[in-house]
Amino acid sequence: MPEAILEDPILNALPFMVLLLPLLGFVVLALFGDAIRREGRSFGACVLACVTVIVSFGLAAWSVVRLWRLLPGHDGLRFAQPTLGRGLADGLSWIDVGGLRIPFSLLLDPLSAVMILVVTGVGAIIHVYSLGYMAHDEDRVRYFSYMNLFTFFMLLLVLGGNLPLVFVGWEGVGLCSYLLIGFWYRKKSATDAGMKAFVVNRVGDAGLILGMVLAFHAFGSLDLVDIASNAGSLAPEALGQVGVVTLVCLLLFLGACGKSAQIPLHVWLPDAMEGPTPVSALIHAATMVTAGVYMVARLAPLYSRSATALAVVAIVGVVTALMAATIALVQTDVKKVLAYSTISQLGYMFLACGVGAFGVAVFHLFTHAFFKALLFLGSGSVIHALGGEQDMRRMGGLRTRIPWTFWTFVVGTAAIAGIPPLAGFFSKDEILEGTLLAGERGLFAIGLLTALLTSFYMARLLFLTFFGRFRGDHETEHHIHESPWSMLAPLAVLAVGAAVTGFVEIPAIVAPAFRFPHVEALHVAWLPYAATLVAVAGIAAAGYLYLLYTDLPGRIAASLRPLERLLQARYGFDEAYGWLVRHVVVGGSQSLLWKGADVALIDGAVNGAGTLTLAVARMVRTAQTGFVRGYVLVILGGAVAVLGYLLWRP
């Protein structure tokens, strides 16, 4: 570690400033929000929330540039050193119990540098968009305070230098997700969705906690740098071998499945669309749901020591990607399509991690943040134009009515479909390439099929929303209008990001954080052409069905009714969990815990003691007559018996 970095007070202070600015915005809005609303200055408070995140982004960019300049041996935007010394934080002891000392330490390295730029950059854009989207909501001050708090916790998650600090950010974003999903708390479906997200994530968090405990027991440290640095000295565990490294990785991956909505803990994310659309863009597309991918990538040296853990990550990722893509084919709610698309793309990222292409996974995380945020905000602009309508069956013909929204949505759709030279083409192509070069031809085939489905359902969304005739009612059609510039400008910025971010060499930039030397991949010459052909084929198929022969999808669905019902039921996961909760959790609690343990065992023991005491009392009550002469006679008889015994004993 260069001394220039360790002794640079500005570079050591910048991450703390990046972290604390959004927290400051939350504190101000939380303490004075009611007074601000009463005085009619809500807009100024919302601008303050936006400014804190914008300034945080500026400081994040400054810290990254300063780190780059101080690191020796850089080539372009390639970081040569894996970590920033945490000198300022090392003196802040957070937990000091016995032999366990955990400082409040922040970690700035190539990986966290990319993440803080995504969190603050995309977050700032979405904050600005929210000024227009939430302009008429009476609780917008509360909304922006939650958004600021979320940004703080997400930054803490990616900057935390040890697992306990990461866990605080992890739980914090979970709390904010609950608050923002259920923001419109008078709407029962919103509160139910928030509770569902909260409960499902707690299942994953149990695995994360157990993984942290086992990691400390096995490695003697919870510091991320120490774990990554010492992972190379651990004995590798072969496929099928379940040792301590594999157990730690699998337990941590369970937490990642909860946060990043991978099977079987994916069911909360589609319902989370009940929150405001900017919430969907920020939390459930660009930042929070990528936390699981970030954690697995952060511990790449540890996961690389377990072939079993990598295999599980890859299989769960590719199955989730395919499953979510098939469900998206039959969704009619514009935000639900994007929700299942998010689950599918997160599966792509885990597939990359599972085949050892951790840098490529972060690359797709980076590009996905732009084009998926663009698509969600674009859907919000459509919903705004239609007065709240979200069903694509009651849309159509909007491309001439809201042209700015349409063209930016086209860019996002082409990017996620993998059309060159947009961002999604590069990152998705590298995932497929990494899978193929790892020798996983089966996973590659599933990934390529998922790419075909992705381009199909996204083109279906585009055509049903913007092409053909308008299928809504006359009242809605009369009020169709383009969104204000506070919403359109963020769409334009994100469209530019979705177009150009594929040219940023993210795998090379983040490679030092994984303790792996960056090696240029051997390119499969035919793969870009095949991937492009697949993307074009999916779009062409959607155009054939939803532009040329619009009655054909209905006939196909009728002929494949069992499959359609399976997809509409989302493979029965929600029904299965509902049955499990009703019959196993609730029913088991009533029959086993309540009637068996509580009533029969505990209450039985207490009541049995009372019954026994009463029976004994009834047996001896005949001796308690209440007559003094009787008691004297008993005493006299006892005295005679004792005296006789003493006189006649041998």
PDB file of C-alpha atoms in Angstrom, residues 48-167:
ATOM      1  CA  LEU A  48     -32.463  19.384  -0.467  1.00  0.00           C
ATOM      2  CA  ALA A  49     -32.751  15.578  -0.604  1.00  0.00           C
ATOM      3  CA  CYS A  50     -31.705  15.632  -4.254  1.00  0.00           C
ATOM      4  CA  VAL A  51     -28.775  17.968  -3.592  1.00  0.00           C
ATOM      5  CA  THR A  52     -27.333  15.726  -0.870  1.00  0.00           C
ATOM      6  CA  VAL A  53     -27.179  12.763  -3.268  1.00  0.00           C
ATOM      7  CA  ILE A  54     -25.873  14.859  -6.167  1.00  0.00           C
ATOM      8  CA  VAL A  55     -23.067  16.260  -3.998  1.00  0.00           C
ATOM      9  CA  SER A  56     -22.386  12.757  -2.692  1.00  0.00           C
ATOM     10  CA  PHE A  57     -21.960  11.611  -6.290  1.00  0.00           C
ATOM     11  CA  GLY A  58     -19.549  14.470  -6.961  1.00  0.00           C
ATOM     12  CA  LEU A  59     -17.477  13.523  -3.920  1.00  0.00           C
ATOM     13  CA  ALA A  60     -17.562   9.861  -4.963  1.00  0.00           C
ATOM     14  CA  ALA A  61     -16.224  10.786  -8.404  1.00  0.00           C
ATOM     15  CA  TRP A  62     -13.543  12.966  -6.795  1.00  0.00           C
ATOM     16  CA  SER A  63     -12.442  10.151  -4.498  1.00  0.00           C
ATOM     17  CA  VAL A  64     -12.220   7.698  -7.409  1.00  0.00           C
ATOM     18  CA  VAL A  65     -10.194  10.106  -9.530  1.00  0.00           C
ATOM     19  CA  ARG A  66      -7.875  10.920  -6.610  1.00  0.00           C
ATOM     20  CA  LEU A  67      -7.366   7.235  -5.871  1.00  0.00           C
ATOM     21  CA  TRP A  68      -6.580   6.551  -9.517  1.00  0.00           C
ATOM     22  CA  ARG A  69      -3.991   9.327  -9.637  1.00  0.00           C
ATOM     23  CA  LEU A  70      -2.241   8.203  -6.454  1.00  0.00           C
ATOM     24  CA  LEU A  71      -2.010   4.552  -7.399  1.00  0.00           C
ATOM     25  CA  PRO A  72       1.216   3.661  -9.201  1.00  0.00           C
ATOM     26  CA  GLY A  73       1.383   1.711 -12.402  1.00  0.00           C
ATOM     27  CA  HIS A  74      -2.104   2.543 -13.640  1.00  0.00           C
ATOM     28  CA  ASP A  75      -2.868   2.185 -17.301  1.00  0.00           C
ATOM     29  CA  GLY A  76      -5.847   4.197 -18.395  1.00  0.00           C
ATOM     30  CA  LEU A  77      -8.552   3.638 -15.815  1.00  0.00           C
ATOM     31  CA  ARG A  78      -6.993   0.486 -14.340  1.00  0.00           C
ATOM     32  CA  PHE A  79      -6.374   0.332 -10.621  1.00  0.00           C
ATOM     33  CA  ALA A  80      -3.096  -1.301  -9.642  1.00  0.00           C
ATOM     34  CA  GLN A  81      -3.757  -1.625  -5.898  1.00  0.00           C
ATOM     35  CA  PRO A  82      -6.609  -3.622  -4.383  1.00  0.00           C
ATOM     36  CA  THR A  83      -7.486  -1.557  -1.332  1.00  0.00           C
ATOM     37  CA  LEU A  84      -7.326   1.824   0.264  1.00  0.00           C
ATOM     38  CA  GLY A  85      -5.803   1.939   3.728  1.00  0.00           C
ATOM     39  CA  ARG A  86      -8.517   2.592   6.252  1.00  0.00           C
ATOM     40  CA  GLY A  87      -6.356   4.769   8.506  1.00  0.00           C
ATOM     41  CA  LEU A  88      -9.007   7.311   9.489  1.00  0.00           C
ATOM     42  CA  ALA A  89     -11.471   4.589  10.405  1.00  0.00           C
ATOM     43  CA  ASP A  90      -9.079   2.261  12.185  1.00  0.00           C
ATOM     44  CA  GLY A  91      -9.175   4.424  15.310  1.00  0.00           C
ATOM     45  CA  LEU A  92     -12.978   4.234  15.536  1.00  0.00           C
ATOM     46  CA  SER A  93     -13.586   1.082  17.523  1.00  0.00           C
ATOM     47  CA  TRP A  94     -17.135  -0.053  16.930  1.00  0.00           C
ATOM     48  CA  ILE A  95     -17.252  -3.446  18.672  1.00  0.00           C
ATOM     49  CA  ASP A  96     -14.610  -4.433  21.233  1.00  0.00           C
ATOM     50  CA  VAL A  97     -15.620  -7.516  23.209  1.00  0.00           C
ATOM     51  CA  GLY A  98     -12.992  -9.883  24.592  1.00  0.00           C
ATOM     52  CA  GLY A  99     -10.670 -10.717  21.735  1.00  0.00           C
ATOM     53  CA  LEU A 100     -13.068  -9.445  19.082  1.00  0.00           C
ATOM     54  CA  ARG A 101     -12.388  -5.926  17.854  1.00  0.00           C
ATOM     55  CA  ILE A 102     -14.345  -4.621  14.886  1.00  0.00           C
ATOM     56  CA  PRO A 103     -13.555  -1.060  13.779  1.00  0.00           C
ATOM     57  CA  PHE A 104     -15.885   1.234  11.892  1.00  0.00           C
ATOM     58  CA  SER A 105     -13.761   0.932   8.764  1.00  0.00           C
ATOM     59  CA  LEU A 106     -14.577   1.834   5.189  1.00  0.00           C
ATOM     60  CA  LEU A 107     -13.025   0.144   2.171  1.00  0.00           C
ATOM     61  CA  LEU A 108     -12.411   2.001  -1.073  1.00  0.00           C
ATOM     62  CA  ASP A 109     -11.028  -0.172  -3.841  1.00  0.00           C
ATOM     63  CA  PRO A 110     -11.866  -0.664  -7.545  1.00  0.00           C
ATOM     64  CA  LEU A 111     -14.978  -2.710  -6.748  1.00  0.00           C
ATOM     65  CA  SER A 112     -16.449  -0.366  -4.142  1.00  0.00           C
ATOM     66  CA  ALA A 113     -15.448   2.590  -6.353  1.00  0.00           C
ATOM     67  CA  VAL A 114     -17.631   1.262  -9.173  1.00  0.00           C
ATOM     68  CA  MET A 115     -20.468   0.563  -6.736  1.00  0.00           C
ATOM     69  CA  ILE A 116     -20.521   3.998  -5.086  1.00  0.00           C
ATOM     70  CA  LEU A 117     -20.570   5.646  -8.505  1.00  0.00           C
ATOM     71  CA  VAL A 118     -23.587   3.516  -9.456  1.00  0.00           C
ATOM     72  CA  VAL A 119     -25.394   4.084  -6.150  1.00  0.00           C
ATOM     73  CA  THR A 120     -24.901   7.850  -6.046  1.00  0.00           C
ATOM     74  CA  GLY A 121     -24.983   8.467  -9.807  1.00  0.00           C
ATOM     75  CA  VAL A 122     -28.111   6.505 -10.679  1.00  0.00           C
ATOM     76  CA  GLY A 123     -29.558   7.445  -7.291  1.00  0.00           C
ATOM     77  CA  ALA A 124     -29.151  11.157  -8.012  1.00  0.00           C
ATOM     78  CA  ILE A 125     -30.866  10.780 -11.386  1.00  0.00           C
ATOM     79  CA  ILE A 126     -33.802   8.946  -9.811  1.00  0.00           C
ATOM     80  CA  HIS A 127     -34.058  11.543  -7.041  1.00  0.00           C
ATOM     81  CA  VAL A 128     -34.391  14.278  -9.668  1.00  0.00           C
ATOM     82  CA  TYR A 129     -36.975  12.215 -11.581  1.00  0.00           C
ATOM     83  CA  SER A 130     -38.951  11.868  -8.351  1.00  0.00           C
ATOM     84  CA  LEU A 131     -39.379  15.648  -8.159  1.00  0.00           C
ATOM     85  CA  GLY A 132     -41.781  15.413 -11.079  1.00  0.00           C
ATOM     86  CA  TYR A 133     -43.253  11.982 -10.392  1.00  0.00           C
ATOM     87  CA  MET A 134     -44.117  12.699  -6.742  1.00  0.00           C
ATOM     88  CA  ALA A 135     -44.952  16.377  -7.274  1.00  0.00           C
ATOM     89  CA  HIS A 136     -48.592  15.993  -6.234  1.00  0.00           C
ATOM     90  CA  ASP A 137     -48.127  13.498  -3.396  1.00  0.00           C
ATOM     91  CA  GLU A 138     -48.849  15.073  -0.028  1.00  0.00           C
ATOM     92  CA  ASP A 139     -46.312  12.795   1.687  1.00  0.00           C
ATOM     93  CA  ARG A 140     -43.413  13.505  -0.647  1.00  0.00           C
ATOM     94  CA  VAL A 141     -41.213  14.834   2.181  1.00  0.00           C
ATOM     95  CA  ARG A 142     -41.492  11.471   3.906  1.00  0.00           C
ATOM     96  CA  TYR A 143     -40.773   9.771   0.581  1.00  0.00           C
ATOM     97  CA  PHE A 144     -37.555  11.729   0.021  1.00  0.00           C
ATOM     98  CA  SER A 145     -36.422  11.146   3.600  1.00  0.00           C
ATOM     99  CA  TYR A 146     -36.758   7.393   3.031  1.00  0.00           C
ATOM    100  CA  MET A 147     -34.862   7.680  -0.259  1.00  0.00           C
ATOM    101  CA  ASN A 148     -32.002   9.520   1.464  1.00  0.00           C
ATOM    102  CA  LEU A 149     -31.895   6.938   4.238  1.00  0.00           C
ATOM    103  CA  PHE A 150     -31.791   4.137   1.695  1.00  0.00           C
ATOM    104  CA  THR A 151     -28.883   5.779  -0.126  1.00  0.00           C
ATOM    105  CA  PHE A 152     -26.953   6.023   3.143  1.00  0.00           C
ATOM    106  CA  PHE A 153     -27.455   2.347   3.994  1.00  0.00           C
ATOM    107  CA  MET A 154     -26.614   1.207   0.461  1.00  0.00           C
ATOM    108  CA  LEU A 155     -23.379   3.190   0.561  1.00  0.00           C
ATOM    109  CA  LEU A 156     -22.584   1.691   3.954  1.00  0.00           C
ATOM    110  CA  LEU A 157     -23.154  -1.768   2.492  1.00  0.00           C
ATOM    111  CA  VAL A 158     -20.708  -1.298  -0.386  1.00  0.00           C
ATOM    112  CA  LEU A 159     -18.119   0.714   1.568  1.00  0.00           C
ATOM    113  CA  GLY A 160     -18.132  -1.411   4.733  1.00  0.00           C
ATOM    114  CA  GLY A 161     -14.686  -2.863   5.417  1.00  0.00           C
ATOM    115  CA  ASN A 162     -15.912  -5.852   7.426  1.00  0.00           C
ATOM    116  CA  LEU A 163     -18.874  -8.214   7.350  1.00  0.00           C
ATOM    117  CA  PRO A 164     -20.660  -6.816  10.451  1.00  0.00           C
ATOM    118  CA  LEU A 165     -20.604  -3.319   8.962  1.00  0.00           C
ATOM    119  CA  VAL A 166     -21.811  -4.692   5.636  1.00  0.00           C
ATOM    120  CA  PHE A 167     -24.576  -6.439   7.577  1.00  0.00           C
TER     121      PHE A 167
END
